[in-house]
Each structure stands twice: as structure tokens, then as C-alpha cells.
PDB file of C-alpha atoms in Angstrom:
ATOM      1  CA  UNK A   1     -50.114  -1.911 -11.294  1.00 85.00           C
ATOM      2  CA  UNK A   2     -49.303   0.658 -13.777  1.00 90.00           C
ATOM      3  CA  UNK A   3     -52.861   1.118 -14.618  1.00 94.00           C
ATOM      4  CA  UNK A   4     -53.653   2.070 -11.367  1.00 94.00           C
ATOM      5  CA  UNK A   5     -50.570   4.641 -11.146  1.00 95.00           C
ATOM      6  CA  UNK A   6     -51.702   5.707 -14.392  1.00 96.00           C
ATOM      7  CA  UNK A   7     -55.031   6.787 -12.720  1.00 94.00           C
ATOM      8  CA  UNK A   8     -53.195   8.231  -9.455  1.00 92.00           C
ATOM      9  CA  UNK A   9     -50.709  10.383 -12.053  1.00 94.00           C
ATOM     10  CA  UNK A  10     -54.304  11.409 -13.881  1.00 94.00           C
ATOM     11  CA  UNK A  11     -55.942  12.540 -10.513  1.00 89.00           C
ATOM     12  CA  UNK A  12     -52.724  14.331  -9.312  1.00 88.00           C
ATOM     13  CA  UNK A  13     -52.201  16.555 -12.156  1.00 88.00           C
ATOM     14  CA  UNK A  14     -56.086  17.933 -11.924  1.00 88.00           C
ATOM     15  CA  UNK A  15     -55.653  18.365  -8.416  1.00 83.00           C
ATOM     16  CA  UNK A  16     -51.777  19.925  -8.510  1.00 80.00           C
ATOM     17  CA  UNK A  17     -53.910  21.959 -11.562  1.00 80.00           C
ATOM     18  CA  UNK A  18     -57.022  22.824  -9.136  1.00 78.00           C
ATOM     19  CA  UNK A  19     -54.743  23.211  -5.717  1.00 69.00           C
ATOM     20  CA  UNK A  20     -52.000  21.305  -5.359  1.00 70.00           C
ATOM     21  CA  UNK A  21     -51.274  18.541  -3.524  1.00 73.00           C
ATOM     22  CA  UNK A  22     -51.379  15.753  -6.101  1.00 81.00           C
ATOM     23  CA  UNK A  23     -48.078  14.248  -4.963  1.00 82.00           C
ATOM     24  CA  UNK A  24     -50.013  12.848  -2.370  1.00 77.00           C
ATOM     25  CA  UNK A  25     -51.977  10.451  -4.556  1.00 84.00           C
ATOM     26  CA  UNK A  26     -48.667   9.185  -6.829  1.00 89.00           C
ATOM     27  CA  UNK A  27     -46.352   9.069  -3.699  1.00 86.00           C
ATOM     28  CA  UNK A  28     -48.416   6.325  -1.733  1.00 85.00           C
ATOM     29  CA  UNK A  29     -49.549   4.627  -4.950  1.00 89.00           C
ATOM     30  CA  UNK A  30     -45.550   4.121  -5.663  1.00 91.00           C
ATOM     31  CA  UNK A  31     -44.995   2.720  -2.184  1.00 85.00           C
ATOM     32  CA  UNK A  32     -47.892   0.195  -2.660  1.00 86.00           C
ATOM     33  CA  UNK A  33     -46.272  -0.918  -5.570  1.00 90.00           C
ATOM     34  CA  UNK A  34     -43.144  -1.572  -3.602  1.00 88.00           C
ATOM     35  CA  UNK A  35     -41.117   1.214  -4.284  1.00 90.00           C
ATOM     36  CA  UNK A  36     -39.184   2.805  -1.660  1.00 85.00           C
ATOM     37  CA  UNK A  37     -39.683   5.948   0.403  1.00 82.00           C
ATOM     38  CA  UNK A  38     -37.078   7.925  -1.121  1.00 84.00           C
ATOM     39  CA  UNK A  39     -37.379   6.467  -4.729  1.00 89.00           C
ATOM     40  CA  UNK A  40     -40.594   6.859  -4.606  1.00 89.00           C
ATOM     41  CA  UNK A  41     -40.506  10.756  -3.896  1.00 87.00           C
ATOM     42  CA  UNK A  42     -38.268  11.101  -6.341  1.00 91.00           C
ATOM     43  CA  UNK A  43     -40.252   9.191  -8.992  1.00 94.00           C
ATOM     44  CA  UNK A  44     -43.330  11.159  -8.688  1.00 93.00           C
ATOM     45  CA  UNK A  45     -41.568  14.131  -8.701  1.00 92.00           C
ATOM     46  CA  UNK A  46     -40.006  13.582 -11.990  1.00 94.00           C
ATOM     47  CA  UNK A  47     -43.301  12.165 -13.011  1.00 94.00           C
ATOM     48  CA  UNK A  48     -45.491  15.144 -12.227  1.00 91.00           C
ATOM     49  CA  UNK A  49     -43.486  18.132 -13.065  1.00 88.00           C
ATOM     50  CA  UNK A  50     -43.911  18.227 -17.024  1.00 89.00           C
ATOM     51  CA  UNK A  51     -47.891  18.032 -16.561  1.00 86.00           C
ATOM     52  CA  UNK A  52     -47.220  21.410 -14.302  1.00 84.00           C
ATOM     53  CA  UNK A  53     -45.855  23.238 -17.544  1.00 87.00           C
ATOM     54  CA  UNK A  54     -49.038  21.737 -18.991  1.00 84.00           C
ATOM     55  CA  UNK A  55     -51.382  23.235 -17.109  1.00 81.00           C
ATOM     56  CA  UNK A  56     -49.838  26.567 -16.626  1.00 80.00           C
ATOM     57  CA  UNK A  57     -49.828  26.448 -20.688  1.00 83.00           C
ATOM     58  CA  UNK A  58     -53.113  25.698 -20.666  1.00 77.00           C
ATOM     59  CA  UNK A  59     -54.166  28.968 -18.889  1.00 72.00           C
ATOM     60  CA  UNK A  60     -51.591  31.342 -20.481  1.00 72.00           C
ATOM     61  CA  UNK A  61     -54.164  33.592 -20.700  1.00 71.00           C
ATOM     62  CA  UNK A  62     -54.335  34.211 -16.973  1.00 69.00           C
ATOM     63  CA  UNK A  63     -50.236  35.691 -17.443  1.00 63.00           C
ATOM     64  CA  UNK A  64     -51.753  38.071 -20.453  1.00 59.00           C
ATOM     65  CA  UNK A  65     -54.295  39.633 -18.321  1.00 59.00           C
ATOM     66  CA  UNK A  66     -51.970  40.076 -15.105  1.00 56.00           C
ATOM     67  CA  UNK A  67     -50.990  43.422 -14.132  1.00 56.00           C
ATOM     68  CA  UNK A  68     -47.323  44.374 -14.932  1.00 54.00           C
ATOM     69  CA  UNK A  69     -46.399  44.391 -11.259  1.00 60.00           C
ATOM     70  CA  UNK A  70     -47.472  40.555 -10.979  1.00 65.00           C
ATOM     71  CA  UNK A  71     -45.425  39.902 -14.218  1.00 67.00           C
ATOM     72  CA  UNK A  72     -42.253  41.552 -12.101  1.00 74.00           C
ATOM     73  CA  UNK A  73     -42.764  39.670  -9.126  1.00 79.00           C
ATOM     74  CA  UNK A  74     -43.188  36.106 -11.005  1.00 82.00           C
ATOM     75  CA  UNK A  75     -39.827  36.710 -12.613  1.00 84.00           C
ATOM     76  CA  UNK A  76     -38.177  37.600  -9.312  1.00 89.00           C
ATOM     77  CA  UNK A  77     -39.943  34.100  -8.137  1.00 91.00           C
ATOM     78  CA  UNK A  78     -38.933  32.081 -10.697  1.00 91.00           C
ATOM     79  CA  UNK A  79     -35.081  32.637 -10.222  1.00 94.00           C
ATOM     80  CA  UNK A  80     -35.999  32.259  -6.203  1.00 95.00           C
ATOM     81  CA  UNK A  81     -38.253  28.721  -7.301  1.00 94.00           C
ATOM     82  CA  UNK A  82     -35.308  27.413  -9.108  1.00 95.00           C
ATOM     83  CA  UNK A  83     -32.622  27.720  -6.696  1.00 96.00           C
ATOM     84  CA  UNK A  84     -34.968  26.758  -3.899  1.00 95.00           C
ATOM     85  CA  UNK A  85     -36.004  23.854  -5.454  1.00 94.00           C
ATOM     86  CA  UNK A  86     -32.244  22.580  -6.431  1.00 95.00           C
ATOM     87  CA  UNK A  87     -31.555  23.053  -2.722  1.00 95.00           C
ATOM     88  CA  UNK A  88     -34.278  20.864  -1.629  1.00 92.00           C
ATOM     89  CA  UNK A  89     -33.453  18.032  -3.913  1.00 93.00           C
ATOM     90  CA  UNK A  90     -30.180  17.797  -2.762  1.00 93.00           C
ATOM     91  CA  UNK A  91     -30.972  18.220   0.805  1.00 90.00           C
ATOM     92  CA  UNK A  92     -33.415  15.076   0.688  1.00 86.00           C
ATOM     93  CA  UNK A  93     -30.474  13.061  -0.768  1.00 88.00           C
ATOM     94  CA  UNK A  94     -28.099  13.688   1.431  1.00 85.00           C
ATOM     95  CA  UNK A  95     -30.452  13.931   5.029  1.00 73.00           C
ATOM     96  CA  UNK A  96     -33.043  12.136   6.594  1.00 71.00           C
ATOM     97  CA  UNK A  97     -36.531  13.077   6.296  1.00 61.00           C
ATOM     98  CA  UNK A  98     -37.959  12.162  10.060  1.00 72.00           C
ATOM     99  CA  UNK A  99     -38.048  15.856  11.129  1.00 69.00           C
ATOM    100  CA  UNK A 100     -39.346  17.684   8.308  1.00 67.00           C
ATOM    101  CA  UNK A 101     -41.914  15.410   8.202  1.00 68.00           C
ATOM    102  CA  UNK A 102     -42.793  15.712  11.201  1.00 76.00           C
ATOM    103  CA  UNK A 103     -43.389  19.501  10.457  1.00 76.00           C
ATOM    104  CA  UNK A 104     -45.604  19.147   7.416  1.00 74.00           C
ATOM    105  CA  UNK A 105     -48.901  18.911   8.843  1.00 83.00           C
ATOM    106  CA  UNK A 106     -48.136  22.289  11.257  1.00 85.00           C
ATOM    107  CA  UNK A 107     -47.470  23.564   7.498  1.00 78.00           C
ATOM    108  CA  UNK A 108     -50.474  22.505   5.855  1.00 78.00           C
ATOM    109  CA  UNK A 109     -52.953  22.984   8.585  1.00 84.00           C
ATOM    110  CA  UNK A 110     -51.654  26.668   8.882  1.00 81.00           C
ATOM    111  CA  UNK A 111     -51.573  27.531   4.929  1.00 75.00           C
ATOM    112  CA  UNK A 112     -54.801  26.117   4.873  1.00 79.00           C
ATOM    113  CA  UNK A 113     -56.122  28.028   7.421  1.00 82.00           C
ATOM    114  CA  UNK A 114     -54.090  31.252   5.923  1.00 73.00           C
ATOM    115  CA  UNK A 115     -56.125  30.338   2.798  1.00 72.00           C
ATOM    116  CA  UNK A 116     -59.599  29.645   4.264  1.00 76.00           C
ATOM    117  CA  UNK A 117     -59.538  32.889   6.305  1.00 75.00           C
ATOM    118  CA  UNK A 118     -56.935  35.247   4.505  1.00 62.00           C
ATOM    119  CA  UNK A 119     -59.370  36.609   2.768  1.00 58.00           C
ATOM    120  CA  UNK A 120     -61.941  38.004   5.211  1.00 63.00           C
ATOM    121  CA  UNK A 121     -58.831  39.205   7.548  1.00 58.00           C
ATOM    122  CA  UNK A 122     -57.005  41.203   5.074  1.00 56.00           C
ATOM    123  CA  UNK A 123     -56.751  45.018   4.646  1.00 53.00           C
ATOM    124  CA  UNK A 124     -59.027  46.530   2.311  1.00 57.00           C
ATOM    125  CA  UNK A 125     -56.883  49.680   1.683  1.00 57.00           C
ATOM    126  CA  UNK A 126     -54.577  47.827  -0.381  1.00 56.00           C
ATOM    127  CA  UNK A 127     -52.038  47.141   2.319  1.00 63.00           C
ATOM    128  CA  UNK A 128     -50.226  43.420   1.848  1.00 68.00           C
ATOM    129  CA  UNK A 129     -49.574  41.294   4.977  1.00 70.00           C
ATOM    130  CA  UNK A 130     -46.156  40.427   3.290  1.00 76.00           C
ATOM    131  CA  UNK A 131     -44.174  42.951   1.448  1.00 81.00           C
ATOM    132  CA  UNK A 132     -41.617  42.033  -1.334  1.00 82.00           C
ATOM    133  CA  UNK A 133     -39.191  41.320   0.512  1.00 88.00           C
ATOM    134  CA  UNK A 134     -41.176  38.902   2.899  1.00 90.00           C
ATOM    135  CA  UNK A 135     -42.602  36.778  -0.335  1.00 89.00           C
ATOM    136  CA  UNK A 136     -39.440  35.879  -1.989  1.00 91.00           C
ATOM    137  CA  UNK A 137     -37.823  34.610   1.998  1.00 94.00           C
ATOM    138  CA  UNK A 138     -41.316  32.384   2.171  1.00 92.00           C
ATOM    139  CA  UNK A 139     -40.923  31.548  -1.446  1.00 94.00           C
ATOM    140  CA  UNK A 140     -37.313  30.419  -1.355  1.00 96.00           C
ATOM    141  CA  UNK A 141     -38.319  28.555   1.770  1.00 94.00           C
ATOM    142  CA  UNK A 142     -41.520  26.546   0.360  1.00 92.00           C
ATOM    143  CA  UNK A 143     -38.962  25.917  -2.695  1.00 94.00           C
ATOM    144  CA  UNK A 144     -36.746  24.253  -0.426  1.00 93.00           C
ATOM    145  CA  UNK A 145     -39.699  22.021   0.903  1.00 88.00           C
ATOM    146  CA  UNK A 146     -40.907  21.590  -2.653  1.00 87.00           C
ATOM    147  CA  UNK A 147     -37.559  20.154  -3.822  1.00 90.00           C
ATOM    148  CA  UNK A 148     -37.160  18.051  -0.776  1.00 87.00           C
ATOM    149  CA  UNK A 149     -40.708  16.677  -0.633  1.00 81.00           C
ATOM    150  CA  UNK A 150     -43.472  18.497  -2.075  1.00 74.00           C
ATOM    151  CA  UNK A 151     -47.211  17.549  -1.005  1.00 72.00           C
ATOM    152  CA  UNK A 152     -48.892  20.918  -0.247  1.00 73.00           C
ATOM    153  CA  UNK A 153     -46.563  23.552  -1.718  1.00 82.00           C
ATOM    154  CA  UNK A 154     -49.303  24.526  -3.726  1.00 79.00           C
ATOM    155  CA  UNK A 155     -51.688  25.446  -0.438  1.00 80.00           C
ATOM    156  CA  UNK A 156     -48.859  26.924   1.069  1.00 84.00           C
ATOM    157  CA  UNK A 157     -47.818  29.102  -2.175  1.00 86.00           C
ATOM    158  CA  UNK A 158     -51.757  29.983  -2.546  1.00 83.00           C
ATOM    159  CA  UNK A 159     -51.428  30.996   1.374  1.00 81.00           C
ATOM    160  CA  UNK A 160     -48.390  33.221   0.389  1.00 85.00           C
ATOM    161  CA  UNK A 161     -50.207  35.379  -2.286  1.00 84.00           C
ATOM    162  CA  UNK A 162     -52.894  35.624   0.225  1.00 80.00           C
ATOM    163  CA  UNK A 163     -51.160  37.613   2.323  1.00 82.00           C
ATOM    164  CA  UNK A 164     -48.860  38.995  -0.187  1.00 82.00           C
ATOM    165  CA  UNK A 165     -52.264  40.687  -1.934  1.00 78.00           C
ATOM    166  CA  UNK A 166     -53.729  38.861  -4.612  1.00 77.00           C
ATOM    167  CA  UNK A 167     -57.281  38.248  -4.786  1.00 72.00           C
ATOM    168  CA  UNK A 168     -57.868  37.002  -7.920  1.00 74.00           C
ATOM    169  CA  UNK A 169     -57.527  32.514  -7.686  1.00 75.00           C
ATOM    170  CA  UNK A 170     -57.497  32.095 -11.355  1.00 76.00           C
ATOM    171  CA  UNK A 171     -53.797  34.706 -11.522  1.00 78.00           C
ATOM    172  CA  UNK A 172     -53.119  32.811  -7.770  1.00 80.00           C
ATOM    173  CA  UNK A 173     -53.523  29.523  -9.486  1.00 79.00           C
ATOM    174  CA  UNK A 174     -51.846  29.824 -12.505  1.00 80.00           C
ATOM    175  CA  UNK A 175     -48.321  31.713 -10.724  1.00 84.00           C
ATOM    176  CA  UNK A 176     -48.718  28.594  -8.522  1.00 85.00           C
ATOM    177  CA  UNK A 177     -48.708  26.374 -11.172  1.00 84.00           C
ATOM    178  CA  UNK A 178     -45.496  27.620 -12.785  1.00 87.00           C
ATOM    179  CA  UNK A 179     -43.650  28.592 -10.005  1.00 90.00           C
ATOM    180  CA  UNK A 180     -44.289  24.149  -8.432  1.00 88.00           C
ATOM    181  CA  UNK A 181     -43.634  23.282 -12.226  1.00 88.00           C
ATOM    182  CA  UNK A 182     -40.213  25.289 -11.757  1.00 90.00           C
ATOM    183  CA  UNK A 183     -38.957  24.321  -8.357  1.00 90.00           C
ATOM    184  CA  UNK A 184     -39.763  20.579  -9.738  1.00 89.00           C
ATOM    185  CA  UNK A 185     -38.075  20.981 -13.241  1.00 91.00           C
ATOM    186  CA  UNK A 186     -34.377  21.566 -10.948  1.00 91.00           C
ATOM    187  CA  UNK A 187     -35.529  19.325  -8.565  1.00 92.00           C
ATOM    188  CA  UNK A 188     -36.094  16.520 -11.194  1.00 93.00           C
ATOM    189  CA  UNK A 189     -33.053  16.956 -13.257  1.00 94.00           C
ATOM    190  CA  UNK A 190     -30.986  16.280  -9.729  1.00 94.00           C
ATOM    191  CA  UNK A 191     -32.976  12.764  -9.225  1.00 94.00           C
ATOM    192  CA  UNK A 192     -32.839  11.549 -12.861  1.00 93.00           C
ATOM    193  CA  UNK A 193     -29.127  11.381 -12.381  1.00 92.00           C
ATOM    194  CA  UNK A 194     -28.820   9.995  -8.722  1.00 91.00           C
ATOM    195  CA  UNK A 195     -29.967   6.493  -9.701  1.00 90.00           C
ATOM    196  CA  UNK A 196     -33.331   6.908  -7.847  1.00 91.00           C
ATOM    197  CA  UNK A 197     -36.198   7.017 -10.361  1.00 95.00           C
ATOM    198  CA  UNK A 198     -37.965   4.289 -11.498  1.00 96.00           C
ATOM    199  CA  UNK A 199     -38.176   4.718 -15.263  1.00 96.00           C
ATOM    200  CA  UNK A 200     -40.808   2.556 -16.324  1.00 95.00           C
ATOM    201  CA  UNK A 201     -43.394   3.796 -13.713  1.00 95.00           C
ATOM    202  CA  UNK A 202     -42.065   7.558 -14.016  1.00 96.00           C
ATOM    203  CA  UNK A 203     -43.451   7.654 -17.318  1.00 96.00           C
ATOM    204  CA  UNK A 204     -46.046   5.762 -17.333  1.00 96.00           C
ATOM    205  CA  UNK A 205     -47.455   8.374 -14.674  1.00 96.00           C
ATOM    206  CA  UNK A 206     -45.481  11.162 -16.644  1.00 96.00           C
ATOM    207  CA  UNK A 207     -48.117  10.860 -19.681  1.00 96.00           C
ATOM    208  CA  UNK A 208     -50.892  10.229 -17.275  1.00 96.00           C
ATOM    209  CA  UNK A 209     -50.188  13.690 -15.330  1.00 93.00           C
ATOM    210  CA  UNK A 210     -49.895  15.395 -18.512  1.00 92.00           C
ATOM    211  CA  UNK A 211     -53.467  14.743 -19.217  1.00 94.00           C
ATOM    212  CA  UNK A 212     -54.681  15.681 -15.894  1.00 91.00           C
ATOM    213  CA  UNK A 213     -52.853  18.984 -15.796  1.00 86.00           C
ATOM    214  CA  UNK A 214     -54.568  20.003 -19.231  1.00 87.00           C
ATOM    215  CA  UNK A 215     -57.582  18.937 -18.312  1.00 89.00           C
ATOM    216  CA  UNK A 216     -57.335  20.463 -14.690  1.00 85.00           C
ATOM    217  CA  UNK A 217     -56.399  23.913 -15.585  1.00 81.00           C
ATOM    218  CA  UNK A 218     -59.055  23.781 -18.324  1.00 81.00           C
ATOM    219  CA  UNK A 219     -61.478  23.484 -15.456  1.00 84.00           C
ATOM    220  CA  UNK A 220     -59.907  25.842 -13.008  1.00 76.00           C
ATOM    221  CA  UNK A 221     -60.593  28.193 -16.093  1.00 74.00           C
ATOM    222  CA  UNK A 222     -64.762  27.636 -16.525  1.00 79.00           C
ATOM    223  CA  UNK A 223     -65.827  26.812 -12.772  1.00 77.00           C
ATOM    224  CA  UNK A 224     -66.903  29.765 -10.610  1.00 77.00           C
ATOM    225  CA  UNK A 225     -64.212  30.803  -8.594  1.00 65.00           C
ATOM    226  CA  UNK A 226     -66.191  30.195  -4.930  1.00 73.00           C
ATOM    227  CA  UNK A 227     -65.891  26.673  -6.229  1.00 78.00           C
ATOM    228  CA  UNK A 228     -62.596  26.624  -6.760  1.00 70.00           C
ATOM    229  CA  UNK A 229     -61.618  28.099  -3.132  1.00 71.00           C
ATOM    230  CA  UNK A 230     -63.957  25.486  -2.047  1.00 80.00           C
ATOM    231  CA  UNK A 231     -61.994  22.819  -3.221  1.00 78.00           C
ATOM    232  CA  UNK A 232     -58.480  24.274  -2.211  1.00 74.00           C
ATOM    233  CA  UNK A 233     -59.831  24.600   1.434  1.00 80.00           C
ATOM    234  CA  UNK A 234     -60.889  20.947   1.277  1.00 83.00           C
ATOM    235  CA  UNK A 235     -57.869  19.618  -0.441  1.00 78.00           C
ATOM    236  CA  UNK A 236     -55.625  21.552   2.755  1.00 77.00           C
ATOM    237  CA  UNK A 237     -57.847  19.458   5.564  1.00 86.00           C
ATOM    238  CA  UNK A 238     -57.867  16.458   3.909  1.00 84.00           C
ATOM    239  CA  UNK A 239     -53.865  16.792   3.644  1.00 78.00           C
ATOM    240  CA  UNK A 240     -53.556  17.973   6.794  1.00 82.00           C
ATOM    241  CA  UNK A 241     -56.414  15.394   8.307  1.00 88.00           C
ATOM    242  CA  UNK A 242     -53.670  12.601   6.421  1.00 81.00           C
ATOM    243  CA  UNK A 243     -50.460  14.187   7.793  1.00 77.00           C
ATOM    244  CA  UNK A 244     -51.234  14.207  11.440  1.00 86.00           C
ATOM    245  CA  UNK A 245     -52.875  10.494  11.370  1.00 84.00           C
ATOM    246  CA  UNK A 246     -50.173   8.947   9.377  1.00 74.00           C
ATOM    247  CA  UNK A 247     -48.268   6.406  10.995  1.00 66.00           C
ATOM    248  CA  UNK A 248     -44.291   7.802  11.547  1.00 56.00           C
TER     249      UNK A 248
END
């Protein structure tokens, strides 16, 4: 069994790399192993978040080549990640979970659409869909999510720079990267000291994810980017496809 969530934690940090979303191969691969709900979330978010640092390391380069007004706005982020995502982890420990997951695939189905389409609807004066101001209230808000559950923040943070202006996926990808990789980071120190994390499988999957984040962002780096939107859009349906069909 720990081979196999090995593999899971391999394929989730490529695809939390690529798009995000991996939490959704580790999460059900620690339920079939018998783990419960809420241990299980926990344990694959403790599991996945250092192979986040590695792959934004991995493209560091992306953060050189950014404008100065993108370097501003990730550092206004990251505070807004970090308390967001301490928030969330404490609100899935204390509350149940039956209505917010009952809202995720509305989410993910609209932040994939956001994503699919933002593009071609748009301004091309410049203008942004959200200002400043609007970013850091859906920011703080998908922190929240991330630190309570997780699966999709990266389509939904991809769907946020969308409308906040970016165009480039490669910049989009990488401030996703760090900003999940943040929001997780608070969100993980809170669960390693509630008693819910399974240690053995958390790091088996931990070194597992690791690899796949390195190797992920190395590939978000090479491929064309059409691909790479490609992919995102896919990853949202299939997420979405999974949410709505899921059994309560």
C-alpha cells in the first residue's frame, strides 16, 4: 500500500506543478488504505506541501523575469495565503465539512470555465476584471478553502489571475505554486500537532511529491504553453466531472 501512495504522491505533485489539483489523487488513495476522511485530508496536506516549495524552486526563474508590479502583488498575497490558509485548517477541525463540499464542484466548474474562456473575454486595453483590492478578498477566500480542503485551489487561483490580468501561464503557474505551497505550509503545521496525520504514510508520499513537483515544474518550463492551458482546462472538468458524481 505505500507503493501505490508513493505513485499517487508522484502524480499529484506533477499535476499540483502543471495545474493543481493533485490532492485529489493522494486524498482517495489514503481513504482506500483505510484512513479516515478527516485524517486523511490532513495527511496529504502535510504530505504535498514541501513538493510545492519544490516546484516553485524549480522555476525561480519565472519570479526573475516578472515585472516589479507582479513581485508587489505576490508579497501582498503571501501574507493574505498565510493567514487564509491558518484559518482554513482550523475551521476543518473544528466544523463539519457536508456543506462546503457540497459547494466545490459550483467552484471548480466555474474557475474552470473562468480559465477556459477568460482569455478570449478579457479587455485588450489593459483593463483587469478584478482590481487589487478584489484579488486579495478572492485570495484570502480560496486560502480559506485551501486550508480547509484544498482540491482545485490551483484552477481557482489560475481563474483569479485571469481576471486579475495576467496572461503569461508560466508567471500564472509559478505565483500559483507558491502562493498553494504557502497557504499549505500554515495549514500543515496546525495538523501535525492535532494528532491527525498519519506519519508513516505522510512521508512516504512526502518524498514521493517532492519528486513530482521537480519534475512537474521542469515540464511546465519546456512544453508550449497552448499545451499547458490544455491540460489545466482538462484537469478543471475532470475535477469538476468527479465532484458532482461523487457519492455524499
Amino acid at each position: 500500500m505505500l507503493l501505490l501512495l508513493a505513485l499517487a504522491a508522484f502524480g499529484s505533485g506533477i499535476v499540483n506543478s502543471l495545474a493543481g489539483g493533485g490532492a485529489f489523487l493522494t486524498f482517495p488513495t489514503l481513504l482506500a488504505a483505510g484512513i479516515p476522511a478527516i485524517d486523511a485530508n490532513a495527511s496529504s496536506t502535510v504530505a504535498l506541501f514541501p513538493g510545492q516549495f519544490v516546484s516553485a524552486w524549480a522555476s525561480r526563474e519565472v519570479f526573475g523575469s516578472t515585472d516589479a508590479q507582479w513581485r508587489r502583488d505576490l508579497v501582498t498575497l503571501t501574507i493574505i495565503s498565510l493567514i487564509g490558509g491558518t484559518l482554513g485548517a482550523v475551521l476543518l477541525l473544528v466544523t463539519p465539512s457536508e456543506a462546503f463540499s457540497r459547494l466545490v464542484p459550483w467552484l471548480l466548474l466555474f474557475a474552470t470555465a473562468v480559465f477556459a474562456f477568460g482569455m478570449r473575454f478579457t479587455p485588450k486595453d489593459g483593463k483587469r476584471w478584478l482590481g487589487p483590492t478584489a484579488i486579495k478578498v478572492v485570495q484570502f477566500l480560496i486560502s480559506i478553502y485551501g486550508g480547509y480542503f484544498g482540491g482545485g485551489i490551483g484552477i481557482l487561483m489560475l481563474a483569479a489571475l485571469v481576471f486579475y490580468g495576467m496572461r503569461d501561464i508560466r508567471s500564472m503557474n509559478a505565483m500559483k505554486v507558491l502562493l498553494a505551497a504557502l497557504m499549505n505550509t500554515t495549514a500543515s503545521i496546525i495538523f501535525a500537532f492535532s494528532g491527525r496525520v498519519h506519519w508513516l504514510e505522510t512521508m512516504t508520499m512526502m518524498v514521493a511529491a517532492m519528486a513530482g513537483g521537480f519534475v512537474g515544474a521542469r515540464i511546465g518550463l519546456v512544453v508550449p504553453q497552448v499545451y499547458v492551458r490544455i491540460f489545466v482546462v482538462a484537469v478543471g472538468c475532470v475535477l469538476t466531472v468527479y465532484f458532482f458524481i461523487k457519492p455524499a
